[in-house]
Coordinates of C-alpha atoms in Angstrom, one line a residue:
X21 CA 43.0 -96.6 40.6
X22 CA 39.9 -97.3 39.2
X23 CA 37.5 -94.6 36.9
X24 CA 35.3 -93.0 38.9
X25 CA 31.7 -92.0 38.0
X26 CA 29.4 -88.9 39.3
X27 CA 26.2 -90.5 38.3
X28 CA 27.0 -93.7 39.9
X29 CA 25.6 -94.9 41.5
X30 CA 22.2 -94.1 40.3
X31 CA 19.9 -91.6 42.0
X32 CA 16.1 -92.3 42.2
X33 CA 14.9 -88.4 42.1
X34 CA 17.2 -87.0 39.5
X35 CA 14.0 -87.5 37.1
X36 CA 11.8 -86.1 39.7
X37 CA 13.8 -82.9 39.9
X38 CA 14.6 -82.4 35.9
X39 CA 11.1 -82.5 34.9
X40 CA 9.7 -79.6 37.7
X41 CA 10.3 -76.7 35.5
X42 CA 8.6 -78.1 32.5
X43 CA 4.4 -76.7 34.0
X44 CA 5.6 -73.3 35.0
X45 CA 7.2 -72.9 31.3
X46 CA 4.1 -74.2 29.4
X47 CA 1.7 -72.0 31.9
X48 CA 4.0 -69.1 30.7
X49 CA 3.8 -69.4 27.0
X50 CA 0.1 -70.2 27.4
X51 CA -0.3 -66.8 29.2
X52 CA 1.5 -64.9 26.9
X53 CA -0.2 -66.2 24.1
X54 CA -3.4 -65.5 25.6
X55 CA -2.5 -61.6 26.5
X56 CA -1.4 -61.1 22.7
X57 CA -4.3 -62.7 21.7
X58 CA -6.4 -60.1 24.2
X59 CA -4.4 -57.2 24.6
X60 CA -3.0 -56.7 20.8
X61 CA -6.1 -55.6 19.1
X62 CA -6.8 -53.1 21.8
X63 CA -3.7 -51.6 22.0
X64 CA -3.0 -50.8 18.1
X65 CA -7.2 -49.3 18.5
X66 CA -5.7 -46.7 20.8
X67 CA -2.5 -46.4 18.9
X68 CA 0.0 -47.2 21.5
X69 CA 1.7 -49.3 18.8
X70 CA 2.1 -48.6 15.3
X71 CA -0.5 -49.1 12.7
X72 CA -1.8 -52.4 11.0
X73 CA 1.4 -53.6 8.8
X74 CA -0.5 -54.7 6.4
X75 CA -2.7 -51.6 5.9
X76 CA 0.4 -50.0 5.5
X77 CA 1.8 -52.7 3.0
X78 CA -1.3 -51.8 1.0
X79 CA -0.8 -48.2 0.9
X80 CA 2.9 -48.8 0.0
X81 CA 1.6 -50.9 -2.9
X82 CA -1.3 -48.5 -3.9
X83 CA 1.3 -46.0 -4.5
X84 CA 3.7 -48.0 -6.1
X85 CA 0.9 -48.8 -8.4
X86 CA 0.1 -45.4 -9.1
X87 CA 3.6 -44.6 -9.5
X88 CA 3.9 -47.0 -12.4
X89 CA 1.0 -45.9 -14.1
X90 CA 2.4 -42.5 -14.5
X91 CA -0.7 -41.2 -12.6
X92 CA -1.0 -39.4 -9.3
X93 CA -4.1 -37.3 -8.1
X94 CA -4.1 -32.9 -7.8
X95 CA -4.1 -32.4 -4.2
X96 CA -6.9 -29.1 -4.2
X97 CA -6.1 -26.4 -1.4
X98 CA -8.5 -23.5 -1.6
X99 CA -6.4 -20.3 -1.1
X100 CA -9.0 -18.0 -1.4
X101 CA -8.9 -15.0 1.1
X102 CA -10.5 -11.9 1.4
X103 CA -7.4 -10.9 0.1
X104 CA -7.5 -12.7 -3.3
X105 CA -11.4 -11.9 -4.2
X106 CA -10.8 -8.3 -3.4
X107 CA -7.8 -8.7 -5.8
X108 CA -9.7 -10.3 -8.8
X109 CA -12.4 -7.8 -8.1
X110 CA -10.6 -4.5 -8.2
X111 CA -7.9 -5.1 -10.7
X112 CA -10.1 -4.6 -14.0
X113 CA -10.6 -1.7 -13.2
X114 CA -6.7 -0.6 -12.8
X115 CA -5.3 0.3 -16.2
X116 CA -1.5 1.0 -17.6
X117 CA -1.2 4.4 -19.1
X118 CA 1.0 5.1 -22.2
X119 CA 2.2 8.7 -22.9
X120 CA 3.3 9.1 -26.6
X121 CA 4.9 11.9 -27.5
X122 CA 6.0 12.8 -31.3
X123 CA 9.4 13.1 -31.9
X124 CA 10.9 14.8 -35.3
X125 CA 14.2 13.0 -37.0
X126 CA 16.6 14.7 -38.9
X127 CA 14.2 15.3 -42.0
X128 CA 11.7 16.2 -40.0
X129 CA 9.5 13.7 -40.0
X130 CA 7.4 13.1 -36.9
X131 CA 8.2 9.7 -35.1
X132 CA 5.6 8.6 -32.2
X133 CA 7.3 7.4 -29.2
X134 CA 6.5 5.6 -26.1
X135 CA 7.9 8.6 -23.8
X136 CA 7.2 6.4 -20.6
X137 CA 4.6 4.0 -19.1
X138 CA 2.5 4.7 -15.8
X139 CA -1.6 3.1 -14.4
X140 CA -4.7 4.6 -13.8
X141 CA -7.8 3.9 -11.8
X142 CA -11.4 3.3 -13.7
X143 CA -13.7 5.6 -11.5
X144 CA -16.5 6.5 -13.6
X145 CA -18.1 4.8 -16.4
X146 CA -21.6 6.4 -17.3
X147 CA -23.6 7.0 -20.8
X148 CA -20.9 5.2 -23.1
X149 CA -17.9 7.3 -22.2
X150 CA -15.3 6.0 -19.2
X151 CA -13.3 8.4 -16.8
X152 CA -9.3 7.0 -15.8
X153 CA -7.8 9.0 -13.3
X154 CA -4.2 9.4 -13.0
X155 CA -1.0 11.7 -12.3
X156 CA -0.3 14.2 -14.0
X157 CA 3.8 13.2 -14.3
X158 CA 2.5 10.3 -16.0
X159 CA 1.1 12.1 -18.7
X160 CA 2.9 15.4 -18.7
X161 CA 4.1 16.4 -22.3
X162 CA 2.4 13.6 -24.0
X163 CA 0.5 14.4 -27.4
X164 CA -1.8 11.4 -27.2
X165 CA -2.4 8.5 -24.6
X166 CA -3.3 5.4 -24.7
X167 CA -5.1 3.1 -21.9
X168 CA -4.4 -0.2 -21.7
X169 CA -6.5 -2.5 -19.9
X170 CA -6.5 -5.5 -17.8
X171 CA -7.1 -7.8 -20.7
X172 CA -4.2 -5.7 -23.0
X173 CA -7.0 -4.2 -24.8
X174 CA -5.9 -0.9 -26.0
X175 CA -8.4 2.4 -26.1
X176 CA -7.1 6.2 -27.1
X177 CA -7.4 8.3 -24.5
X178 CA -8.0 12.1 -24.2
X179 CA -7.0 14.1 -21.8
X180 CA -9.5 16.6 -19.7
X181 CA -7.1 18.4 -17.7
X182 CA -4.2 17.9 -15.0
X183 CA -3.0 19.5 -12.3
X184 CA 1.0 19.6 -11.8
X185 CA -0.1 20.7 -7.9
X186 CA -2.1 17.5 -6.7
X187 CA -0.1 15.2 -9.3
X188 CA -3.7 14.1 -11.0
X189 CA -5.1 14.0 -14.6
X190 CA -8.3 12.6 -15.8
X191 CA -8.8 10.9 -19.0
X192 CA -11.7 10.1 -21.3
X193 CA -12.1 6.9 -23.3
X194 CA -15.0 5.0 -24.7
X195 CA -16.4 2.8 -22.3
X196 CA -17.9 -0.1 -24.3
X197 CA -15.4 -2.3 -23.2
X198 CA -15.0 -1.6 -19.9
X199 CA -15.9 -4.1 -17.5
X200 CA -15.5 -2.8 -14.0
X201 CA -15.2 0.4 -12.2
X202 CA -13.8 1.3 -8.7
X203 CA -15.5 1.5 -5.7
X204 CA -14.5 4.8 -4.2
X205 CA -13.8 4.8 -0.2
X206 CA -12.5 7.4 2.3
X207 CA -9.2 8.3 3.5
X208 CA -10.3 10.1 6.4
X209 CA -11.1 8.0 8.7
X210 CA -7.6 5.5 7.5
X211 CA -5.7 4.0 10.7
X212 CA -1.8 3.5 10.8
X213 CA -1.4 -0.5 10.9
X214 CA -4.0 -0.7 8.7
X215 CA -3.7 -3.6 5.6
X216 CA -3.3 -1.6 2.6
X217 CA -3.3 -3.1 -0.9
X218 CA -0.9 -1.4 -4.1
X219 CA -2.0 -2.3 -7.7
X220 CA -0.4 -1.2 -10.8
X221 CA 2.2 -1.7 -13.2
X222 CA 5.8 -1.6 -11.3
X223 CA 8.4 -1.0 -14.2
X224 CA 6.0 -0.6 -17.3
X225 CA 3.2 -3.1 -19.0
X226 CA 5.5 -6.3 -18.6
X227 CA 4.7 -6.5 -14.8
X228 CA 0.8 -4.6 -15.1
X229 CA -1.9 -5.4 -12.5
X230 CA 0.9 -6.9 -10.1
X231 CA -0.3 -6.5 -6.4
X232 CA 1.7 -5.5 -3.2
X233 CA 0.5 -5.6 0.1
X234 CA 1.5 -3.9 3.5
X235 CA 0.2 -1.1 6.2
X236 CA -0.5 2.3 6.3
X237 CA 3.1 3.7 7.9
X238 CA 1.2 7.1 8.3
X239 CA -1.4 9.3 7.6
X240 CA -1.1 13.3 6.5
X241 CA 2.4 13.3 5.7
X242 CA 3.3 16.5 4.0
X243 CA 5.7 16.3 1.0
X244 CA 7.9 19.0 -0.3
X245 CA 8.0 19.5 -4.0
X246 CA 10.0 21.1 -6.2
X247 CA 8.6 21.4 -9.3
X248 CA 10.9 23.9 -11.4
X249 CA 13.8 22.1 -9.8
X250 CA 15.2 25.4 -8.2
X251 CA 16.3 23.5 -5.1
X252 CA 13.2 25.2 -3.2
X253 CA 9.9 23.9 -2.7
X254 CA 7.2 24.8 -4.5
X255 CA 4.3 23.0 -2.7
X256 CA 3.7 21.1 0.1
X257 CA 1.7 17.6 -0.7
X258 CA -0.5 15.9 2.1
X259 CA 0.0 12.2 1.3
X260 CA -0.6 8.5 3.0
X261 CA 2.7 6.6 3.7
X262 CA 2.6 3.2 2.9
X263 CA 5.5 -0.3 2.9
X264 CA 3.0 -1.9 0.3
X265 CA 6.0 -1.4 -3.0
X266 CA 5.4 1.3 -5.1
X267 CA 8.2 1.4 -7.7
X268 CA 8.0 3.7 -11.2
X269 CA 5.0 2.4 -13.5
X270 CA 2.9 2.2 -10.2
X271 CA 2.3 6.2 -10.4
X272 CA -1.3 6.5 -11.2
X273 CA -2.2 3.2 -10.1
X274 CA -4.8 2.7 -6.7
X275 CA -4.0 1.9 -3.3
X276 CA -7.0 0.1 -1.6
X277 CA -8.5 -1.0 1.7
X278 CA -9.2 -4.8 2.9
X279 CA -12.8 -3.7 1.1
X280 CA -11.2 -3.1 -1.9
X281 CA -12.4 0.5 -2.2
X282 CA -10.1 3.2 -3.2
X283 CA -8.5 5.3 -0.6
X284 CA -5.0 6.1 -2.3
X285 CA -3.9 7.3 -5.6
X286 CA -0.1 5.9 -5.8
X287 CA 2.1 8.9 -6.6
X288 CA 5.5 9.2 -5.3
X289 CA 8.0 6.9 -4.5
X290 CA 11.8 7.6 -2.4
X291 CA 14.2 6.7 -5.0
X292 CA 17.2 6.5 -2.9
X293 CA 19.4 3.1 -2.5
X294 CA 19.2 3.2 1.4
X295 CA 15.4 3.7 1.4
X296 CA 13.1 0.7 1.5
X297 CA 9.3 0.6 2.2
X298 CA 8.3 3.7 1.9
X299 CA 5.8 4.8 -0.8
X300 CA 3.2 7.4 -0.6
X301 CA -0.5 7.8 -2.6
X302 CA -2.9 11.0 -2.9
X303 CA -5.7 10.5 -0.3
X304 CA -8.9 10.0 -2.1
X305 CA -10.7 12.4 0.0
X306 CA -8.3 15.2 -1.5
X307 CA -8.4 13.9 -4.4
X308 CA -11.8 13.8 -5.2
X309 CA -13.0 17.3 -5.5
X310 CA -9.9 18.0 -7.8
X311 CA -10.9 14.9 -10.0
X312 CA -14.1 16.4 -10.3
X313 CA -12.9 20.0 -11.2
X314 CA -10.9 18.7 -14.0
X315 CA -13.6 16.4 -15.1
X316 CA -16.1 19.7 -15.2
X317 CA -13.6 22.1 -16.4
X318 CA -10.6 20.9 -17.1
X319 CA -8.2 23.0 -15.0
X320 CA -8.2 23.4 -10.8
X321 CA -8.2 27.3 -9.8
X322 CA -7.1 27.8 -6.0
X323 CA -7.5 30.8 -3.3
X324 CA -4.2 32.4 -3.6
X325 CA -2.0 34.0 -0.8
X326 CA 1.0 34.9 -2.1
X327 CA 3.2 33.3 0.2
X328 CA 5.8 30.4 1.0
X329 CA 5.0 29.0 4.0
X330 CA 6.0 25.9 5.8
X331 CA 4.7 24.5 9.3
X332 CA 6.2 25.9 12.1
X333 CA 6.6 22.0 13.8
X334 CA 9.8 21.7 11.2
X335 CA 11.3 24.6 13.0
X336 CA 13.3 23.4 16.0
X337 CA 11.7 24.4 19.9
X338 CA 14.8 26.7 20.1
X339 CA 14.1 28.7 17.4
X340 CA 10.4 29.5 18.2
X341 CA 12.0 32.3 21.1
X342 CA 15.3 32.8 19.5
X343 CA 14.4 33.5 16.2
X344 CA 10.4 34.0 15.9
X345 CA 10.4 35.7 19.5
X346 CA 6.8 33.5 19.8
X347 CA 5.3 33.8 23.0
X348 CA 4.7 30.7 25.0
X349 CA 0.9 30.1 24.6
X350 CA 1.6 29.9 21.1
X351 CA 1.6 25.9 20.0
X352 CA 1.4 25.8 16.4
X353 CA 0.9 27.7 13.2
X354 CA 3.0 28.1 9.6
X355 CA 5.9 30.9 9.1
X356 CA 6.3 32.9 5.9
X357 CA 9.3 32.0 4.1
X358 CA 8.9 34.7 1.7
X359 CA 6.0 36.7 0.0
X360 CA 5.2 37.2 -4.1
X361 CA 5.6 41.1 -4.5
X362 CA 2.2 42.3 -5.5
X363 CA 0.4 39.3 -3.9
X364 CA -2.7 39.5 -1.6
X365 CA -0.5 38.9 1.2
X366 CA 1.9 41.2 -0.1
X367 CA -1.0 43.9 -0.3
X368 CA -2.1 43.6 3.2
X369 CA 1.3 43.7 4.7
X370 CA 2.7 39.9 5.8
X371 CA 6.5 39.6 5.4
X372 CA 9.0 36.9 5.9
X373 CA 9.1 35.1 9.3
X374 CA 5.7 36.3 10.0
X375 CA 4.1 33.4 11.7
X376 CA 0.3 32.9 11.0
X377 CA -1.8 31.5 14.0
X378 CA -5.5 31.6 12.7
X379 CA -7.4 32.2 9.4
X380 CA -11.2 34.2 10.4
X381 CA -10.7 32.8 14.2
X382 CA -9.9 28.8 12.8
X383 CA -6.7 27.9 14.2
X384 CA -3.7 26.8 12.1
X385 CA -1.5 24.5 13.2
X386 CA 0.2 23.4 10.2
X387 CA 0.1 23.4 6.7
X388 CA -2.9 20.9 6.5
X389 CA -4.7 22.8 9.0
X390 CA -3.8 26.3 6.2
X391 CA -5.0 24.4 3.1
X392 CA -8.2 22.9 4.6
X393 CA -9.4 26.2 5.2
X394 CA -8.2 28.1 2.5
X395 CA -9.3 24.9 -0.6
X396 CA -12.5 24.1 1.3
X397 CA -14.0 26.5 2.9
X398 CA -13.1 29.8 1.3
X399 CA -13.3 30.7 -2.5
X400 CA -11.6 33.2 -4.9
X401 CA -12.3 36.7 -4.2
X402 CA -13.3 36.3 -0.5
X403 CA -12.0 38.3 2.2
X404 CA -10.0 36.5 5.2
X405 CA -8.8 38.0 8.7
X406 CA -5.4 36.5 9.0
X407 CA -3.8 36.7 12.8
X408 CA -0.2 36.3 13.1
X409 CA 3.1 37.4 15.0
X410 CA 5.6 39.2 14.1
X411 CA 8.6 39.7 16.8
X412 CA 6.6 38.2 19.7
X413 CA 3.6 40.3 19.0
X414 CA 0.3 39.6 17.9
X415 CA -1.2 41.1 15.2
X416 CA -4.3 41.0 12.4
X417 CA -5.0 42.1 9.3
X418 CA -6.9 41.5 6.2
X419 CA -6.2 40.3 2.6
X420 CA -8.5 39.1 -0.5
X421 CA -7.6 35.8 -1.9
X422 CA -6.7 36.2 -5.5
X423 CA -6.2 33.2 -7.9
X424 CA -3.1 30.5 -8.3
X425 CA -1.4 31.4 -11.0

């Protein structure tokens, strides 16, 4: 049995049919080359593929380079907002207040102390002399103050006058080296959402001019205070609400506007664990004509009722007919709580739960309604019709305001 062989014998067109695939291979790669040739450039121009590699191998080497040198170039952001140059424009003219008080040992030599640490506001600065004004917690029992401003620069102080009422005092310094006052605004016509701007010194000098920011949470709030700490109130303060922080060492300090004029005095502060973002300032537009009483005279004299008097809207709905008998067209007012024997209201006859409805024919609805009336349009010694009820019926009489003692 002999070996047998497949390619034997030989075939004439195995030659033929090996070489046929050789032109359509070399057309191929001579089309592909050409369509990289063509297509590449354009499709890296509209970045459909990624960037030049050896742009990028000459950034990577640029910043190895720099890296080795120990170099690398400050990337500048400008952060400036209306925010910020309000900011720098208001805060020399926000102060920290020092209350020193003297203090005897056991031989009876006088010691001054730092009794506590508070800001003011620059509001006046005229013929040499400066004008700070403050609360008057901040410098309640001090012997002398000091001002210290935004540079630490540190002036005496005087006191003109306070008032423990509105929580304000004004101070006099030398102005020489005072750089910027306040620009005074309005509170009135101050919108809940509003941006409001806090700056003071939160916690003493080692934190003075920081800034806080938030909203106004609400306007005429009225806060009760107690001021002999009798567990009654002895006044009822209209105040802003605000979530910008005010913390202790902010009292005395200005709450501004997105204009960077004054529209708040910072005064009290919740103190309570579970209490967060609530902080209230003295509107400017109440503020004012006190700041200007005590600036003229030292001391702020008031019409005087006699009476404790609260706004009938904190007395429940069921309690206007079950314990006030008030008839249904009445909608608002304030209740006596109780009257000072001997008092103008005393005099002309108002007693406890008496509710009054109107002052000489201007309605009262509340307690802001009552002191608008009474601290700006009437005066000491001027005679007022006062309509109230008593026991569901409606009654008037008269009364001369005397002054707050």
């Amino acid at each position: 049995m002999g070996y047998y062989d497949q390619n034997y014998p030989p075939n004439p067109h195995r030659g033929r049919k090996n070489r046929g695939w050789l032109v359509p291979a070399l057309l191929g790669v001579i089309i592909g080359i050409l369509l990289v040739v063509v297509a590449l450039p354009a499709l890296q121009e509209n970045n459909v593929l990624p960037g030049n590699t050896s742009e990028q191998n000459q950034l990577e080497s640029s910043s190895m380079n720099e890296g080795s040198q120990g170099s690398s170039n400050a990337v500048n952001v400008d952060v400036s907002t209306q925010v910020t140059d309000v900011v720098e424009q208001v805060t020399p003219a926000v102060v920290g207040v020092i209350n020193i008080q003297q203090q005897g040992d056991f031989w009876q030599q006088q010691e001054s102390n730092e009794a506590g640490e508070g800001s003011g506001v620059i509001y006046k600065n005229e013929d040499g002399t400066a004008y700070v004004v403050t609360n008057h917690h901040v410098i309640e029992g001090a012997d002398s103050v000091e001002v210290v401003l935004y540079d630490e620069t540190h002036l005496e102080a005087e006191i003109i006058g306070s008032d423990v009422f509105s929580d304000l005092a004004v101070l006099r310094m030398d102005g020489e080296q005072v750089e910027q006052t306040i620009e005074l605004g309005s509170s009135a016509n101050v919108k809940v959402g509003e941006p409001a701007i806090a700056i003071g010194n939160p916690l003493g000098l080692m934190f003075s001019s920081s800034v806080t920011q938030g909203v106004i949470s609400g306007t005429e709030r009225t806060i009760p205070q107690d001021f002999n700490q009798d567990g009654r109130a002895d006044w009822q303060a209209e105040v802003i609400q605000t979530d910008a922080a005010i913390n202790p060492g902010n009292s005395g300090g200005a709450l501004i506007n997105i204009n960077g004029q004054l529209i708040g005095i910072n005064s009290m502060k919740i103190n309570q664990t579970a209490v967060e973002g609530i902080g209230f300032a003295i509107p400017i537009d109440s503020a004012l004509p006190i700041v200007e009483e005590l600036e003229t005279t030292g001391e702020v004299t008031r019409p005087f009722l006699g009476v404790e008097i609260y706004s009938l809207d904190e007395v429940p709905q069921a309690e206007w007919k079950g314990t006030l008998n008030l008839p249904n067209e009445v909608e608002g007012g304030v209740y006596v709580w109780s009257v000072e024997p001997l008092s103008p209201a005393d005099q002309a006859g108002l007693k406890r739960l008496d509710v009054i409805t109107e002052l000489d024919g201007n309605p009262v609805m509340n307690m802001i309604d009552l002191r608008k009336i009474l601290y700006q349009e009437k005066e000491i010694g001027d005679e007022i019709t006062v309509t109230y009820y008593r026991e569901g019926e409606k009654k008037e009489t008269t009364l001369v305001l005397g002054t707050q003692q």
